[in-house]
mmCIF file of C-alpha atoms in Angstrom:
data_model
loop_
_atom_site.group_PDB
_atom_site.id
_atom_site.type_symbol
_atom_site.label_atom_id
_atom_site.label_comp_id
_atom_site.label_asym_id
_atom_site.label_seq_id
_atom_site.Cartn_x
_atom_site.Cartn_y
_atom_site.Cartn_z
ATOM 1 C CA UNK A 17 7.425 -51.226 16.575
ATOM 2 C CA UNK A 18 5.309 -52.391 13.706
ATOM 3 C CA UNK A 19 7.419 -53.390 10.713
ATOM 4 C CA UNK A 20 4.723 -52.300 8.236
ATOM 5 C CA UNK A 21 5.198 -48.604 9.119
ATOM 6 C CA UNK A 22 7.688 -46.524 7.128
ATOM 7 C CA UNK A 23 10.874 -45.496 8.914
ATOM 8 C CA UNK A 24 10.046 -41.790 8.364
ATOM 9 C CA UNK A 25 7.174 -41.938 10.815
ATOM 10 C CA UNK A 26 9.539 -42.877 13.615
ATOM 11 C CA UNK A 27 11.437 -39.629 13.136
ATOM 12 C CA UNK A 28 8.240 -37.571 12.912
ATOM 13 C CA UNK A 29 8.685 -36.918 9.198
ATOM 14 C CA UNK A 30 6.078 -37.205 6.507
ATOM 15 C CA UNK A 31 6.560 -40.200 4.238
ATOM 16 C CA UNK A 32 5.335 -38.337 1.135
ATOM 17 C CA UNK A 33 7.900 -35.521 1.339
ATOM 18 C CA UNK A 34 11.657 -35.400 1.203
ATOM 19 C CA UNK A 35 12.924 -33.114 3.996
ATOM 20 C CA UNK A 36 16.081 -32.101 2.122
ATOM 21 C CA UNK A 37 14.198 -31.011 -0.980
ATOM 22 C CA UNK A 38 11.583 -29.146 1.027
ATOM 23 C CA UNK A 39 14.250 -27.251 2.981
ATOM 24 C CA UNK A 40 16.141 -26.389 -0.205
ATOM 25 C CA UNK A 41 12.961 -25.037 -1.780
ATOM 26 C CA UNK A 42 12.282 -22.921 1.321
ATOM 27 C CA UNK A 43 15.819 -21.517 1.193
ATOM 28 C CA UNK A 44 15.485 -20.724 -2.518
ATOM 29 C CA UNK A 45 12.158 -18.952 -1.970
ATOM 30 C CA UNK A 46 13.630 -16.963 0.940
ATOM 31 C CA UNK A 47 16.664 -15.928 -1.127
ATOM 32 C CA UNK A 48 14.418 -14.816 -3.989
ATOM 33 C CA UNK A 49 12.338 -12.678 -1.595
ATOM 34 C CA UNK A 50 15.498 -11.059 -0.246
ATOM 35 C CA UNK A 51 16.811 -10.377 -3.775
ATOM 36 C CA UNK A 52 13.485 -8.823 -4.780
ATOM 37 C CA UNK A 53 13.456 -6.612 -1.686
ATOM 38 C CA UNK A 54 17.016 -5.424 -2.341
ATOM 39 C CA UNK A 55 16.107 -4.588 -5.953
ATOM 40 C CA UNK A 56 13.037 -2.604 -4.801
ATOM 41 C CA UNK A 57 15.144 -0.715 -2.269
ATOM 42 C CA UNK A 58 17.746 0.165 -4.899
ATOM 43 C CA UNK A 59 14.986 1.575 -7.115
ATOM 44 C CA UNK A 60 13.786 3.724 -4.204
ATOM 45 C CA UNK A 61 10.590 1.790 -3.534
ATOM 46 C CA UNK A 62 11.383 1.080 0.122
ATOM 47 C CA UNK A 63 8.753 1.656 2.780
ATOM 48 C CA UNK A 64 8.905 2.065 6.524
ATOM 49 C CA UNK A 65 7.241 -0.828 8.370
ATOM 50 C CA UNK A 66 3.924 0.004 10.029
ATOM 51 C CA UNK A 67 5.142 -0.985 13.477
ATOM 52 C CA UNK A 68 7.962 1.575 13.238
ATOM 53 C CA UNK A 69 5.492 4.332 12.340
ATOM 54 C CA UNK A 70 3.170 3.292 15.179
ATOM 55 C CA UNK A 71 6.047 3.247 17.680
ATOM 56 C CA UNK A 72 7.168 6.719 16.563
ATOM 57 C CA UNK A 73 3.626 8.076 16.922
ATOM 58 C CA UNK A 74 3.254 6.588 20.403
ATOM 59 C CA UNK A 75 6.616 8.039 21.434
ATOM 60 C CA UNK A 76 5.655 11.509 20.187
ATOM 61 C CA UNK A 77 2.262 11.434 21.932
ATOM 62 C CA UNK A 78 3.771 10.206 25.218
ATOM 63 C CA UNK A 79 6.492 12.869 25.077
ATOM 64 C CA UNK A 80 3.896 15.563 24.329
ATOM 65 C CA UNK A 81 1.649 14.429 27.197
ATOM 66 C CA UNK A 82 4.687 14.279 29.486
ATOM 67 C CA UNK A 83 5.561 17.865 28.676
ATOM 68 C CA UNK A 84 1.980 19.003 29.247
ATOM 69 C CA UNK A 85 1.705 17.342 32.650
ATOM 70 C CA UNK A 86 5.262 18.236 33.698
ATOM 71 C CA UNK A 87 5.065 21.904 32.755
ATOM 72 C CA UNK A 88 1.359 22.430 33.380
#
């Protein structure tokens, strides 16, 4: 071990950032996003995710094709 290196590098951390502060900021940003989403949903501005719509369309098409090939 070289004594001129900061102790943070041994743990894989970055010497110019404080891990506790960075994590707290991430948590605060995440909480704010959740609060904003809840407020939008209460106002009626909610939307269905695209992947849910795509899955529903695929399910309908597969069921329709299944009926055609099963009955036809």
